[in-house]
Amino acid sequence: MLLSPSTPVNSAPELVFHSQLPTSLSWRTSTADERIGRLKKIRNWIKEHQQDIRDAIKNDFGKPEPETDLSEIYPVTAEINHSIKLLKKWMRPISVSTPLPMLGTSAKIYLEPKGRSLIISPWNYPFNLTIGPLISALSAGCTAIIKPSELTPHTSELISKMISELFPPTEVSVALGEVTVSQALLQLPFDHIFFTGSPAVGKIVMKAAAEHLSSVTLELGGKSPVIVNQDADCKDAAEKLIWGKFVNCGQTCIAPDYLLVHNSQLDNLISELKVALQKMYDPDFKGIETSPDMARIVNDKHFDRLRNSIEEAVTKGAKIAFGGKFDHQTRYIEPTILTHVSDEMQVMQEEIFGPILPIVPFSNLDEAIAYVNSKPKPLALYYFGGSTEQSSKALQETSSGNAVINDCVIHYIHTELPFGGVNNSGIGKAHGYHGFMAFSNEKGVLKQRVGLNNVTLLRPPYGIRAKQIIASLIKWF
Ligand code: NAD
């Protein structure tokens, strides 16, 4: 079977995988300009097909066009521009200093492409989270097979079209289809697997990777907490939180999952949250469901999951401070703020991934920190409050993939920051240099320079001289 640009990888995953070997070997010596050329092809395609991207994502889950521009197109083009600007610098071998016992040698760290990569992406930012990692793979000089989500078929089809127009399958190829397609791909000995999705599937990916000792980057999810301390500016916090929570209808890996609010701020914050919701999503008092800026839930399964979790919380004693309406036909769930929640409720156990915002009060910062530390380490932690001493305390005494003080979510588009989780929320980092590094092998290379091979003194038979040198190495170095 010959590989043409239209060869579906789903029908021949092994064949496509093997066909990428010669490319991956030749790309070891690829120059920055060659890699930049590939990135530019993607940038040009995006420029010419912006409306196609907006339409596809709107068809998949009603995402408003400005949100697609902001959270799907902009982060990818920013990532491309950032890589184009800095790739030559990133690729340069890094000279390291010579420790005294290694006198006479020189050493450098070379960054070589890992080789053939697999990118598995989720549905919630279907373009960004597929093409973003591809930018890192191509920057590092890796080939890729991409498996986008089956839950966003319009966007996945468009990505497949884009890749087949820009690359032969021996370089980059897209595998469309259900979970079985990922499962088949995961049997293959990829050099690196970059997975974005849930912690549950992340474990499956890591187990499969272990079979071949493929390296992994796991960009996972979890419950990202927000601490609103007693000295926070409630109006400011509320506006930022409403946007961060309800962009993409709450279906964002780094969305504020729940709020921990100082008792003294509770009433004020809740009323500011309501004001902000009204202002952003219902300025004409026609109902949030009429807002063109509110996306919808991706499918019936997730709609039912979210509705059940609100109903379950209310049955167990939660109070609805705002929202609570649903429309099954349009998969609309009104932004819903819950108070009086407890750990027995689903909303406080599982990642919410939808427009529900539970609030838990606390009376001092230690209590809030202890609550965060009683849960798996989150992807992001957000802290609102004026005191640097208190925010530093919260940062130092908790662990999270990223953290933001006095804002939320926007760290995602900071191209210089590593993005990712820790343990249950992820392994490895993405974006910019950190994404490039995820697909690169740091090869430490030592060169013996002067031929003065001091080490001969340390070879057997070990006499008194060798023992003296070893003793001084231990003592002085
Ligand atoms: P998911 O884990 O269900 O699916 C992700 C991908 O894995 C899809 O392409 C899917 O086809 C594939 N997959 C699903 N089950 C599989 C299996 N058994 N074996 C192999 N592959 C399988 O995630 P999702 O519902 O698409 O996305 C939501 C999750 O992703 C949330 O937990 C969210 O927090 C997380 N997420 C994380 C980030 C991040 O950058 N850290 C970004 C977006 C989403």
mmCIF file of C-alpha atoms and ligand atoms in Angstrom, residues 120-125 129 147-151 177-179 182-183 186 195-199 201-202 204-205 219-222 252-254 302 351 353 379 412 419-420 425, ligand 1:
data_model
loop_
_atom_site.group_PDB
_atom_site.id
_atom_site.type_symbol
_atom_site.label_atom_id
_atom_site.label_comp_id
_atom_site.label_asym_id
_atom_site.label_seq_id
_atom_site.Cartn_x
_atom_site.Cartn_y
_atom_site.Cartn_z
ATOM 1 C CA ILE A 120 -3.772 12.866 21.330
ATOM 2 C CA SER A 121 -6.026 15.843 21.973
ATOM 3 C CA PRO A 122 -9.322 16.563 23.756
ATOM 4 C CA TRP A 123 -12.466 18.233 22.456
ATOM 5 C CA ASN A 124 -12.731 21.350 24.617
ATOM 6 C CA TYR A 125 -10.279 23.595 22.724
ATOM 7 C CA LEU A 129 -4.929 21.800 21.866
ATOM 8 C CA LYS A 147 -5.499 11.878 17.018
ATOM 9 C CA PRO A 148 -8.039 14.658 17.618
ATOM 10 C CA SER A 149 -11.231 14.141 19.600
ATOM 11 C CA GLU A 150 -14.198 12.263 18.203
ATOM 12 C CA LEU A 151 -16.533 14.605 20.140
ATOM 13 C CA GLY A 177 -12.110 8.145 14.771
ATOM 14 C CA GLU A 178 -13.248 6.804 18.075
ATOM 15 C CA VAL A 179 -11.307 5.750 21.134
ATOM 16 C CA SER A 182 -6.174 5.985 20.018
ATOM 17 C CA GLN A 183 -5.922 2.518 21.464
ATOM 18 C CA LEU A 186 -0.912 3.530 21.620
ATOM 19 C CA PHE A 195 -1.574 13.586 25.553
ATOM 20 C CA THR A 196 -4.103 16.205 26.602
ATOM 21 C CA GLY A 197 -7.240 14.955 28.342
ATOM 22 C CA SER A 198 -8.595 13.585 31.577
ATOM 23 C CA PRO A 199 -6.477 12.082 34.382
ATOM 24 C CA VAL A 201 -7.315 8.438 30.279
ATOM 25 C CA GLY A 202 -3.881 9.879 31.113
ATOM 26 C CA ILE A 204 -4.227 4.526 30.296
ATOM 27 C CA VAL A 205 -1.836 6.440 28.040
ATOM 28 C CA GLU A 219 -1.650 17.581 30.111
ATOM 29 C CA LEU A 220 -4.518 16.607 32.386
ATOM 30 C CA GLY A 221 -7.316 18.231 34.336
ATOM 31 C CA GLY A 222 -8.637 18.361 37.865
ATOM 32 C CA THR A 252 -11.868 24.643 30.314
ATOM 33 C CA CYS A 253 -9.164 22.567 31.975
ATOM 34 C CA ILE A 254 -7.922 25.586 33.956
ATOM 35 C CA HIS A 302 -21.900 15.782 29.508
ATOM 36 C CA GLU A 351 -13.684 18.033 37.958
ATOM 37 C CA PHE A 353 -15.967 20.963 33.504
ATOM 38 C CA LEU A 379 -3.591 22.169 37.348
ATOM 39 C CA TYR A 412 -2.317 30.105 29.505
ATOM 40 C CA PHE A 419 2.130 25.320 31.188
ATOM 41 C CA GLY A 420 0.989 22.056 32.735
ATOM 42 C CA SER A 425 -3.072 17.153 36.880
HETATM 43 P P1 NAD B 1 -10.623 12.441 27.430
HETATM 44 O O1 NAD B 1 -9.510 12.040 28.316
HETATM 45 O O2 NAD B 1 -11.910 11.733 27.565
HETATM 46 O O3 NAD B 1 -10.195 12.293 25.882
HETATM 47 C C1 NAD B 1 -9.031 12.876 25.358
HETATM 48 C C2 NAD B 1 -8.568 12.093 24.139
HETATM 49 O O4 NAD B 1 -8.262 10.768 24.546
HETATM 50 C C3 NAD B 1 -9.592 11.990 23.008
HETATM 51 O O5 NAD B 1 -8.935 12.158 21.766
HETATM 52 C C4 NAD B 1 -10.114 10.563 23.138
HETATM 53 O O6 NAD B 1 -10.435 9.988 21.895
HETATM 54 C C5 NAD B 1 -8.942 9.821 23.734
HETATM 55 N N1 NAD B 1 -9.377 8.712 24.587
HETATM 56 C C6 NAD B 1 -10.498 8.654 25.366
HETATM 57 N N2 NAD B 1 -10.559 7.471 26.012
HETATM 58 C C7 NAD B 1 -9.447 6.780 25.645
HETATM 59 C C8 NAD B 1 -8.929 5.470 25.967
HETATM 60 N N3 NAD B 1 -9.581 4.657 26.781
HETATM 61 N N4 NAD B 1 -7.770 5.093 25.401
HETATM 62 C C9 NAD B 1 -7.102 5.907 24.568
HETATM 63 N N5 NAD B 1 -7.544 7.132 24.204
HETATM 64 C C10 NAD B 1 -8.692 7.558 24.741
HETATM 65 O O7 NAD B 1 -10.802 14.016 27.646
HETATM 66 P P2 NAD B 1 -11.869 15.015 27.014
HETATM 67 O O8 NAD B 1 -13.221 14.722 27.561
HETATM 68 O O9 NAD B 1 -11.707 15.082 25.551
HETATM 69 O O10 NAD B 1 -11.339 16.403 27.625
HETATM 70 C C11 NAD B 1 -11.631 16.805 28.922
HETATM 71 C C12 NAD B 1 -10.492 16.549 29.881
HETATM 72 O O11 NAD B 1 -9.280 17.052 29.368
HETATM 73 C C13 NAD B 1 -10.698 17.281 31.195
HETATM 74 O O12 NAD B 1 -10.262 16.485 32.257
HETATM 75 C C14 NAD B 1 -9.810 18.510 31.058
HETATM 76 O O13 NAD B 1 -9.421 19.096 32.263
HETATM 77 C C15 NAD B 1 -8.655 17.927 30.307
HETATM 78 N N6 NAD B 1 -7.924 18.961 29.605
HETATM 79 C C16 NAD B 1 -6.657 19.269 29.991
HETATM 80 C C17 NAD B 1 -5.972 20.301 29.365
HETATM 81 C C18 NAD B 1 -4.578 20.692 29.750
HETATM 82 O O14 NAD B 1 -3.943 21.429 28.985
HETATM 83 N N7 NAD B 1 -4.052 20.272 30.878
HETATM 84 C C19 NAD B 1 -6.588 20.991 28.329
HETATM 85 C C20 NAD B 1 -7.874 20.643 27.967
HETATM 86 C C21 NAD B 1 -8.531 19.615 28.601
#
